[in-house]
PDB file of C-alpha atoms and ligand atoms in Angstrom:
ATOM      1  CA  UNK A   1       0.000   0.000   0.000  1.00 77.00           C
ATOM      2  CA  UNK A   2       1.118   2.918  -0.274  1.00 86.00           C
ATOM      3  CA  UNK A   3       0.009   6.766   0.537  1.00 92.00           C
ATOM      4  CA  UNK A   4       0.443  10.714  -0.755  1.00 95.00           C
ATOM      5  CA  UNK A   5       3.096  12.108   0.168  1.00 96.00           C
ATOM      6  CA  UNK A   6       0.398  14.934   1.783  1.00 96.00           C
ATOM      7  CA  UNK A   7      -0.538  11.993   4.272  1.00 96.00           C
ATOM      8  CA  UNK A   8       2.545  11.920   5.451  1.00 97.00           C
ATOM      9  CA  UNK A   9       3.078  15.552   6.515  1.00 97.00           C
ATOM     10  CA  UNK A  10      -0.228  16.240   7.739  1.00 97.00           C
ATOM     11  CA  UNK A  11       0.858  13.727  10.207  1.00 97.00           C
ATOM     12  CA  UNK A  12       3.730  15.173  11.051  1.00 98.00           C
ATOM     13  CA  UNK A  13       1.582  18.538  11.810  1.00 98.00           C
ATOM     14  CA  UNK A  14      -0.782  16.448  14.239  1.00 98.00           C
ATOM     15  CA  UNK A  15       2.219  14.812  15.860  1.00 98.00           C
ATOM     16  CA  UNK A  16       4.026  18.511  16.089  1.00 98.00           C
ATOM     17  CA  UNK A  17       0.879  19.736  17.177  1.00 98.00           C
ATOM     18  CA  UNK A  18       0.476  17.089  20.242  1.00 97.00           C
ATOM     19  CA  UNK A  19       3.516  18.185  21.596  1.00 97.00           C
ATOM     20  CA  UNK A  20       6.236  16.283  19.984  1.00 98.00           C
ATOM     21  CA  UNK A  21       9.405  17.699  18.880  1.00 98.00           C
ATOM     22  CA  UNK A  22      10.661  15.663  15.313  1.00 98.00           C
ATOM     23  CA  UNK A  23      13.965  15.663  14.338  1.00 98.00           C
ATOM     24  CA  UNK A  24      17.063  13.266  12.754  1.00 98.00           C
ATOM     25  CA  UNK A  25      17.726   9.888  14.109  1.00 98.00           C
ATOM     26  CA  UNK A  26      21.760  11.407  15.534  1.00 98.00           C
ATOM     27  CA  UNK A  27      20.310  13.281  17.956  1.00 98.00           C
ATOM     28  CA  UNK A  28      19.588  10.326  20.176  1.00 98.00           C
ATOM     29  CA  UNK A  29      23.014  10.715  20.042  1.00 98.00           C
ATOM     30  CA  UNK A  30      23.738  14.260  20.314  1.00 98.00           C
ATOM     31  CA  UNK A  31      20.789  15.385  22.660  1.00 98.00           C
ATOM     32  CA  UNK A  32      17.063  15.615  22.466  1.00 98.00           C
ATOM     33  CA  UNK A  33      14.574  16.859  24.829  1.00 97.00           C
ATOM     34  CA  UNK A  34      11.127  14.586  25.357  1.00 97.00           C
ATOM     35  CA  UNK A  35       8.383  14.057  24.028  1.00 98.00           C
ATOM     36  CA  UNK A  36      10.393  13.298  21.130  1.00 98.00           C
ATOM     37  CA  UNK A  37      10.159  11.264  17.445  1.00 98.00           C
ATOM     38  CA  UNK A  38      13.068  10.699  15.425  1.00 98.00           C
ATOM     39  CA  UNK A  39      12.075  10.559  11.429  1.00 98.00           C
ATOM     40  CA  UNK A  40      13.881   7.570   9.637  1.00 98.00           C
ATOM     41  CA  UNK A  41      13.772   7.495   6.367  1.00 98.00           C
ATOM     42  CA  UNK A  42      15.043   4.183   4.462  1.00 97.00           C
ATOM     43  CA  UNK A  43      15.614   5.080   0.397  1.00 97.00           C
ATOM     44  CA  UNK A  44      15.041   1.534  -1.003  1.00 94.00           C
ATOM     45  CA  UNK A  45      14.444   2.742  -4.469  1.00 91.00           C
ATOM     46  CA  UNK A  46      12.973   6.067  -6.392  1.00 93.00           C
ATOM     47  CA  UNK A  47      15.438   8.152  -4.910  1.00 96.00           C
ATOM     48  CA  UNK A  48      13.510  11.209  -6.383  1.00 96.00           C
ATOM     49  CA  UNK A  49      10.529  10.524  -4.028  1.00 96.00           C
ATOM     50  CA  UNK A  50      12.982  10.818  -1.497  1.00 98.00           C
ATOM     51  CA  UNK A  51      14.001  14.231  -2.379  1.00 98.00           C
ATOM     52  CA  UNK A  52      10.807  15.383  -2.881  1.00 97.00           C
ATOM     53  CA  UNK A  53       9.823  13.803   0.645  1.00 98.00           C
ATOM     54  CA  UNK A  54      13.222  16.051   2.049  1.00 98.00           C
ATOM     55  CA  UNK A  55      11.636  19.102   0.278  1.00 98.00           C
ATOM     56  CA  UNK A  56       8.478  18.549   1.940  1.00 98.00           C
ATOM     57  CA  UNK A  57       9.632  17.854   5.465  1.00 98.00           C
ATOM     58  CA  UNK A  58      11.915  21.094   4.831  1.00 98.00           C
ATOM     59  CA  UNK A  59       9.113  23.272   3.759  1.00 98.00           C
ATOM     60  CA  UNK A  60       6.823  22.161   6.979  1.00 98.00           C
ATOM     61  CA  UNK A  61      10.017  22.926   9.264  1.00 98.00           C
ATOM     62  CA  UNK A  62      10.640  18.988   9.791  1.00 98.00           C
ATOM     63  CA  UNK A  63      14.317  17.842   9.930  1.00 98.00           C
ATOM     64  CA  UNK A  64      15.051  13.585   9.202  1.00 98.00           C
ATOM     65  CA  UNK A  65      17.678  10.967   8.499  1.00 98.00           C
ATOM     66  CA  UNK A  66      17.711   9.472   4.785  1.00 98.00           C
ATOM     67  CA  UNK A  67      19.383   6.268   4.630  1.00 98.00           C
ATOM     68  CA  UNK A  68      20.802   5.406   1.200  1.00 98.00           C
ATOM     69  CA  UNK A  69      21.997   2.273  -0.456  1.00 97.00           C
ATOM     70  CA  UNK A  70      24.577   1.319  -3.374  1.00 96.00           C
ATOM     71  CA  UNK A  71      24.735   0.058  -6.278  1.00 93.00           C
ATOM     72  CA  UNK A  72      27.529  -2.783  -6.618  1.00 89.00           C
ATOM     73  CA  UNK A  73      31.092  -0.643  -6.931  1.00 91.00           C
ATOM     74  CA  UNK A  74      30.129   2.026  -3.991  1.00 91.00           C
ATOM     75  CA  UNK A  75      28.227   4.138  -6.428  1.00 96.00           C
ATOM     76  CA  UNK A  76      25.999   6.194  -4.589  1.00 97.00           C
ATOM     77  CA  UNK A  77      23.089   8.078  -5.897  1.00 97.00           C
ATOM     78  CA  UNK A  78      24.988  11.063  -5.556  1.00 97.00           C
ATOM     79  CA  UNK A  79      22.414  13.789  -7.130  1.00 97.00           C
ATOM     80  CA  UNK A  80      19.926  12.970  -4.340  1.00 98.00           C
ATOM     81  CA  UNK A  81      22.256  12.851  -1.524  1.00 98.00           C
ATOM     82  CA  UNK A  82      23.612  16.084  -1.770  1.00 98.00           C
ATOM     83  CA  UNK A  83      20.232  17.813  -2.593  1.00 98.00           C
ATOM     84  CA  UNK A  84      19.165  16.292   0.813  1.00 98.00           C
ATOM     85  CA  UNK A  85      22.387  17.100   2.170  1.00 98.00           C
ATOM     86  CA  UNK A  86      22.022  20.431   1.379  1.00 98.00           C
ATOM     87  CA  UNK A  87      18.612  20.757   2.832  1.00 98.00           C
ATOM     88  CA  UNK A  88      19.504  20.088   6.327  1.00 98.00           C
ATOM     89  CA  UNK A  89      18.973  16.675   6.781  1.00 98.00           C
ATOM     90  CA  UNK A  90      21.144  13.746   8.142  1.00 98.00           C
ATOM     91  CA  UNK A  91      22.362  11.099   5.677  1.00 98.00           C
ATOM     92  CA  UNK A  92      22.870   7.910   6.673  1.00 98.00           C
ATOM     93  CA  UNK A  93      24.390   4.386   5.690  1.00 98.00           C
ATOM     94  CA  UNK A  94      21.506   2.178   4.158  1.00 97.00           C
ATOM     95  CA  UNK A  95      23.932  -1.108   4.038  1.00 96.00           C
ATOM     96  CA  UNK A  96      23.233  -4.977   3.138  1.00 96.00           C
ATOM     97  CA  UNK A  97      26.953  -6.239   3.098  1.00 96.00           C
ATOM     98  CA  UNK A  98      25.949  -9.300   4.230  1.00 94.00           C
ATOM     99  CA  UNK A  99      23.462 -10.192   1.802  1.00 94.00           C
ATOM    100  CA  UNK A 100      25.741  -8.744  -0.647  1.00 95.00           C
ATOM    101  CA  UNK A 101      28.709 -11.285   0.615  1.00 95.00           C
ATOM    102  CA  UNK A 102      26.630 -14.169   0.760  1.00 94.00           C
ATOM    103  CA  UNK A 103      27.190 -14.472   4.918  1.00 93.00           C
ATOM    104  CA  UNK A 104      30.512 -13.772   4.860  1.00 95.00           C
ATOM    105  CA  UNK A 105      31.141 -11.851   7.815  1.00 93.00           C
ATOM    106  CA  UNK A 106      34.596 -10.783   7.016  1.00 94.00           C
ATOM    107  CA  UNK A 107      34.049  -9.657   3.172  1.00 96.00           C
ATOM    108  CA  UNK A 108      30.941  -8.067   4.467  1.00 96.00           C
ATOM    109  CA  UNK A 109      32.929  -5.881   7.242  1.00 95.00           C
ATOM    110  CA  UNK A 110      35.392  -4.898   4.593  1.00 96.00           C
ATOM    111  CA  UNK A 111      32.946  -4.043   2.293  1.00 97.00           C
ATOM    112  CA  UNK A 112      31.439  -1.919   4.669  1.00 97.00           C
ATOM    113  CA  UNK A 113      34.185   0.268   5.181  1.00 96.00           C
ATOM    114  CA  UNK A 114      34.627   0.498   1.532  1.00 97.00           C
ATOM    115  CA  UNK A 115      30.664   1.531   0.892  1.00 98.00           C
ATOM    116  CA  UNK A 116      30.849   4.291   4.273  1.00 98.00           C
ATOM    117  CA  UNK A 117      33.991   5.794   2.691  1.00 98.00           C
ATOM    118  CA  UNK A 118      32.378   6.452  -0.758  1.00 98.00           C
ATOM    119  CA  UNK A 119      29.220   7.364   0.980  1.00 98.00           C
ATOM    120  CA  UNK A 120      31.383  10.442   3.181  1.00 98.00           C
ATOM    121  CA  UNK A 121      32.831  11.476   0.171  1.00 98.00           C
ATOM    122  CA  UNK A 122      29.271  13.057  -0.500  1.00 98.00           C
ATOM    123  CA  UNK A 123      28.120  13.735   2.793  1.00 98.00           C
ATOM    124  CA  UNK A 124      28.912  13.639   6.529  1.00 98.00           C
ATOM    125  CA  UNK A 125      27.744  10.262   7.780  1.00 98.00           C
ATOM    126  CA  UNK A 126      27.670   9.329  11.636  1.00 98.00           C
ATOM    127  CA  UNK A 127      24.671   6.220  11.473  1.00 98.00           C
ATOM    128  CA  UNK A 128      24.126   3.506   9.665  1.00 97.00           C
ATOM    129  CA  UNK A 129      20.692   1.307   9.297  1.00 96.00           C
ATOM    130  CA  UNK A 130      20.672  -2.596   7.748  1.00 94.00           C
ATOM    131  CA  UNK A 131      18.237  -2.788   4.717  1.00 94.00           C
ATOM    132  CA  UNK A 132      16.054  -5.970   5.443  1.00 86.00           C
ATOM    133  CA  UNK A 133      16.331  -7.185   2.559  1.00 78.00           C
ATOM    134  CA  UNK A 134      12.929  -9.327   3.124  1.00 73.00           C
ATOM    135  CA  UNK A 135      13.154 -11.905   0.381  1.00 76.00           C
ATOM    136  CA  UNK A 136      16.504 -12.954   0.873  1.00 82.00           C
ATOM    137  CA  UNK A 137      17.898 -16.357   3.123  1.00 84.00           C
ATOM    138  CA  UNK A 138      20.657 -13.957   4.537  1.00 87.00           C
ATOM    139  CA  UNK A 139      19.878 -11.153   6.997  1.00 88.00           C
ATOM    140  CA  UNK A 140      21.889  -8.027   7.456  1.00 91.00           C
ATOM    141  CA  UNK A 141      19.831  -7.017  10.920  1.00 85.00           C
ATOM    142  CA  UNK A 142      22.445  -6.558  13.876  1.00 82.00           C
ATOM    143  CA  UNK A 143      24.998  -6.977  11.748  1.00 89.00           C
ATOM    144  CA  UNK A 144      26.992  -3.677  12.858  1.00 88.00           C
ATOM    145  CA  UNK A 145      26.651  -5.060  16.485  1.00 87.00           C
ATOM    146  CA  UNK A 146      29.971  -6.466  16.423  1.00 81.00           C
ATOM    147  CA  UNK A 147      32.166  -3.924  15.100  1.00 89.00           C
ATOM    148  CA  UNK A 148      33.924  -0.950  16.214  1.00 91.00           C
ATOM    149  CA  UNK A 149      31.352   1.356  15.005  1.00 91.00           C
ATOM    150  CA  UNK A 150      33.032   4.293  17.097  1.00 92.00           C
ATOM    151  CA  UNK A 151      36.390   3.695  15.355  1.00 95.00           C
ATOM    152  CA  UNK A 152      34.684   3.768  12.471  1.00 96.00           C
ATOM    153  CA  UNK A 153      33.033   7.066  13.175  1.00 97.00           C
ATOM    154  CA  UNK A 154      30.045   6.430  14.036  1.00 97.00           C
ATOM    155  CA  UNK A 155      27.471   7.038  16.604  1.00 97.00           C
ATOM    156  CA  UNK A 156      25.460   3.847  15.987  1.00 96.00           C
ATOM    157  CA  UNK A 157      22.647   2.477  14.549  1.00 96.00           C
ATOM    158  CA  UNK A 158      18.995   2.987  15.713  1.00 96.00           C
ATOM    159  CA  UNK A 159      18.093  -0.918  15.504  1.00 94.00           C
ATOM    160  CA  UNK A 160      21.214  -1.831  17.086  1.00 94.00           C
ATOM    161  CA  UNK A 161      21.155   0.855  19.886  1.00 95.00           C
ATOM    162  CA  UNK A 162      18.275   2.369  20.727  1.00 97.00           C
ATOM    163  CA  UNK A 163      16.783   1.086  24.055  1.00 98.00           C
ATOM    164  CA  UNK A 164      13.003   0.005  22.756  1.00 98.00           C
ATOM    165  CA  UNK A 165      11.927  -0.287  26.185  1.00 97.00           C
ATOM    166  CA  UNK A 166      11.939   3.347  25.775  1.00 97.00           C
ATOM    167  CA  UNK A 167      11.752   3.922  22.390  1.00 98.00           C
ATOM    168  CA  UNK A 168       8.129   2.992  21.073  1.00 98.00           C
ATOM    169  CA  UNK A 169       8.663   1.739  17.039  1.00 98.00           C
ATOM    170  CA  UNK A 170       6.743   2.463  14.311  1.00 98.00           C
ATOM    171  CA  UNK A 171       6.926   1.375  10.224  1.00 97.00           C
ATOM    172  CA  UNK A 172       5.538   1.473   6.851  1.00 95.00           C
ATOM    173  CA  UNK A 173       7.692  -1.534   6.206  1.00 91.00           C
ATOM    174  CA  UNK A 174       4.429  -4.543   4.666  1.00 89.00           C
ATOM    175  CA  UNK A 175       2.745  -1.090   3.143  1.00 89.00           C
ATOM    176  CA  UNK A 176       0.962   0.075   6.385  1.00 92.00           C
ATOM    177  CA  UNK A 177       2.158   0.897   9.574  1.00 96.00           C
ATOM    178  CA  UNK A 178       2.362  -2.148  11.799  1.00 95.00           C
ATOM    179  CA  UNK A 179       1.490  -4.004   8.622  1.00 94.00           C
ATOM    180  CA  UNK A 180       1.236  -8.193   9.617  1.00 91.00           C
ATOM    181  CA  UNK A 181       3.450  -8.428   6.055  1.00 90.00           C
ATOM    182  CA  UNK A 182       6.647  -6.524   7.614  1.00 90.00           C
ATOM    183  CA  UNK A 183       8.992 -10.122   7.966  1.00 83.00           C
ATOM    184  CA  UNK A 184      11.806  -8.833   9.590  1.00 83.00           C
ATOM    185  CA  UNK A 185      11.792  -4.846  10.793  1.00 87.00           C
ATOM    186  CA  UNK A 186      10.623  -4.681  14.374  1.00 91.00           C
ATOM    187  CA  UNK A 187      12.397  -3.705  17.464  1.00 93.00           C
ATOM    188  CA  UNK A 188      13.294  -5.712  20.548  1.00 93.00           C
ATOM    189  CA  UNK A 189      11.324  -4.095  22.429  1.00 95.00           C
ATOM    190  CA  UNK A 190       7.948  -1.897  21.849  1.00 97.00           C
ATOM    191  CA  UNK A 191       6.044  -2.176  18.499  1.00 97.00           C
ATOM    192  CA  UNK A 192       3.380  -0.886  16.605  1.00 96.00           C
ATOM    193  CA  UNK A 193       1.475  -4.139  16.166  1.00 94.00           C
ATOM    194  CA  UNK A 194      -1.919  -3.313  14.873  1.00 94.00           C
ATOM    195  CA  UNK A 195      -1.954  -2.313  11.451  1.00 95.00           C
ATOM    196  CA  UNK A 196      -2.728   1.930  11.255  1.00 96.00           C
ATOM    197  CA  UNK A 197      -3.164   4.231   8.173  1.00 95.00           C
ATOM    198  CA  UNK A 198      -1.007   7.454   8.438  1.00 95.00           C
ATOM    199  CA  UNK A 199      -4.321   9.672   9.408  1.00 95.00           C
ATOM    200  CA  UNK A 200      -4.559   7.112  12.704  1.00 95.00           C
ATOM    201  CA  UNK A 201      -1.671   6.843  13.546  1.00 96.00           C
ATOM    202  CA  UNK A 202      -1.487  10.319  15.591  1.00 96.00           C
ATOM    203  CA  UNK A 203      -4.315   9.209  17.892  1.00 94.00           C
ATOM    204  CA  UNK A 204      -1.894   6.048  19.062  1.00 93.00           C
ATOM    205  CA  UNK A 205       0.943   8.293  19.471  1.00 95.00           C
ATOM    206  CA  UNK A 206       0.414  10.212  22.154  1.00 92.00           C
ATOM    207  CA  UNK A 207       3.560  11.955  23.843  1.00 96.00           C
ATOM    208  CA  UNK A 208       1.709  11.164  27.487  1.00 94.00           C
ATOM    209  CA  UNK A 209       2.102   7.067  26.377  1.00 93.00           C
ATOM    210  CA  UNK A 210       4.861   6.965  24.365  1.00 96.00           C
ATOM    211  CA  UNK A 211       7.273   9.668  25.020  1.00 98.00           C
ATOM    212  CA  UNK A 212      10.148   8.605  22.617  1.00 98.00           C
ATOM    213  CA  UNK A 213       9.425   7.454  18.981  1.00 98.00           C
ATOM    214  CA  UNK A 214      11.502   5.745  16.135  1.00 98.00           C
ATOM    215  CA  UNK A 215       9.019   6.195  12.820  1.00 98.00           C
ATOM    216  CA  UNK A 216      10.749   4.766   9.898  1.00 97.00           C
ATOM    217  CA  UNK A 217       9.078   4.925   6.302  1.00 97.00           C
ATOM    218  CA  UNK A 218       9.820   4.471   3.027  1.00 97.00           C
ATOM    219  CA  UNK A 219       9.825   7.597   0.679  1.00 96.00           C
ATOM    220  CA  UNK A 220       8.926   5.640  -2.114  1.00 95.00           C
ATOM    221  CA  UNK A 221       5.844   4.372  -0.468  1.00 94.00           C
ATOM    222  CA  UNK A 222       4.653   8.584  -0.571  1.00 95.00           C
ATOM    223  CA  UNK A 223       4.894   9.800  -3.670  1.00 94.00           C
ATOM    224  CA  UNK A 224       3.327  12.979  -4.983  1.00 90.00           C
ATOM    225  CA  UNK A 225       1.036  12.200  -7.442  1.00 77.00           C
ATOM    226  CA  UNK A 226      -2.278  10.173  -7.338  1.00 71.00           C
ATOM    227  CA  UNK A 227      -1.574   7.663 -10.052  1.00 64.00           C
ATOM    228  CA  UNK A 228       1.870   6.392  -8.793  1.00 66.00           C
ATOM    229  CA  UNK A 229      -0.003   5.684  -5.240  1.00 70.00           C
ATOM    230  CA  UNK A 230      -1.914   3.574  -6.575  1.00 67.00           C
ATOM    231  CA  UNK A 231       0.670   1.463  -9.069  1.00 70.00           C
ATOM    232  CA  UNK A 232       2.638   0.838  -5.783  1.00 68.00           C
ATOM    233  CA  UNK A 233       0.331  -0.166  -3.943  1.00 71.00           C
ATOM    234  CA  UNK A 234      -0.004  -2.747  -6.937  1.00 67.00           C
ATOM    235  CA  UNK A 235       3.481  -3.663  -6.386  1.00 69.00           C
ATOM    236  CA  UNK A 236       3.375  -3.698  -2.366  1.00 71.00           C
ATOM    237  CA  UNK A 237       0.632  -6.556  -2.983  1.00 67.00           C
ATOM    238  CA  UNK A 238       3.064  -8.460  -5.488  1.00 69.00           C
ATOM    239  CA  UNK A 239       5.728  -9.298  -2.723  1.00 68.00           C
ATOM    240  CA  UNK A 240       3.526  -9.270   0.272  1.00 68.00           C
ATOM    241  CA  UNK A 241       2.031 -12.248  -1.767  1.00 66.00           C
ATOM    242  CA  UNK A 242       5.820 -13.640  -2.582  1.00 67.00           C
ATOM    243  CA  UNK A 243       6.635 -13.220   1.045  1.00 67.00           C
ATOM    244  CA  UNK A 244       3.226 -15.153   1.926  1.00 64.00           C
ATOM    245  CA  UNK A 245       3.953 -18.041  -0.535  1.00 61.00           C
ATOM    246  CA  UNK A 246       7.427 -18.561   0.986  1.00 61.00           C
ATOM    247  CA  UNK A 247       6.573 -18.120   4.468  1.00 60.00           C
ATOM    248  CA  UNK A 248       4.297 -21.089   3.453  1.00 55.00           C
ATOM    249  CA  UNK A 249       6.895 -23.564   1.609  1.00 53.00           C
TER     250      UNK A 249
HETATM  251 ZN1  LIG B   1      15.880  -0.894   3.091  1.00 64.65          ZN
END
């Protein structure tokens, strides 16, 4: 499923409105005040939905995290990154090393300092987030857990380090948030569990009850335009139905 990108900051209004301060995922990090909900963004694909999504956010007064992937050689979509860059916004590590190496752990590590270098040659990057890769044998969840992350540079990563008895977590990963098709992206800890359209979900998070929020979503699941919310939604059906058939085998 997916929703206009409209949805998406109207909730953001209702959320600021409630109380809530928003802001990028390195300021659990760097220092944040409560009640407070840190904007993840994960750029799967489309990476010009995700720049319009940073134009959006910028226009409303909204600051985020935009976690970008590679193409095989460390290429980078480098247009997008610096637009958002440039905005204000936090960019961030979108890695899959491990599904990339086939499970090997120590390819994978080297790989990932290889991808973060080409990534800081467009923009300053302090935290990294796995991509779930959801139809593939190999995860890359927890995978930074083991390394050296400050020696690398970094502050951490939200999945990794966040303390979800604390941190309440919501995403659009399945198409909806809390969707039952999301296979591998939950927390440790608290969840969003019932599945909640974007104009509900501001009535479930309320700063009283859940003081500290993670929100992750997809930009490409918001576009602008009418007729492209509906084709993914199309899509979104396609591999929640894969994922079903192979949850089943
Ligand atoms: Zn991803």
């Amino acid at each position: 499923m997916a929703f206009p990108l409209s949805a998406y900051i109207d909730m953001l209004e209702v959320l600021r409105s409630q109380g809530y301060a928003l802001g990028p995922v390195k300021r659990y990090w760097t220092g944040y005040a409560r009640p407070f909900l840190f904007l993840r963004h994960d750029v799967d694909r489309l990476t010009h939905r995700a720049v319009a999504m940073a134009r959006a956010e910028k226009d409303a007064g909204f600051l985020s995290t935009f976690y970008f992937r590679c193409r095989q050689g460390c290429v980078f979509p480098d247009q997008a990154i610096r637009a958002i860059s440039d905005l204000g916004h936090e960019v961030g590590y979108h890695y899959e090393v491990m599904t990339r190496c086939h499970g090997d752990i120590q390819k994978a590590r080297s790989l990932f300092s290889r991808e973060l270098a080409s990534l800081r040659e467009l923009a300053e990057v302090v935290t990294v987030a796995a991509h779930g890769s959801p139809l593939s044998s190999v995860s890359n969840l927890f995978f930074s857990d083991g390394m050296d992350r400050a020696a690398l540079g970094l502050f951490g990563e939200p999945q990794v380090d966040f303390d979800f008895s604390d941190v309440f977590y919501v995403t659009d990963t399945g198409g909806l948030f809390g969707s039952p098709h999301n296979r591998r992206d939950w927390s440790n800890g608290k969840n969003l569990r019932n599945p909640t359209p974007p104009v509900a979900l501001p009535a479930i998070l309320h700063p009283g009850k859940e003081p500290v929020v993670l929100l992750t979503t997809h930009p490409e699941r918001w576009p602008e335009a009418n007729a492209a919310v509906w084709a993914h939604s199309v899509v979104d059906w396609g591999v929640n139905a894969l994922k079903t058939w192979r949850a089943k085998k």
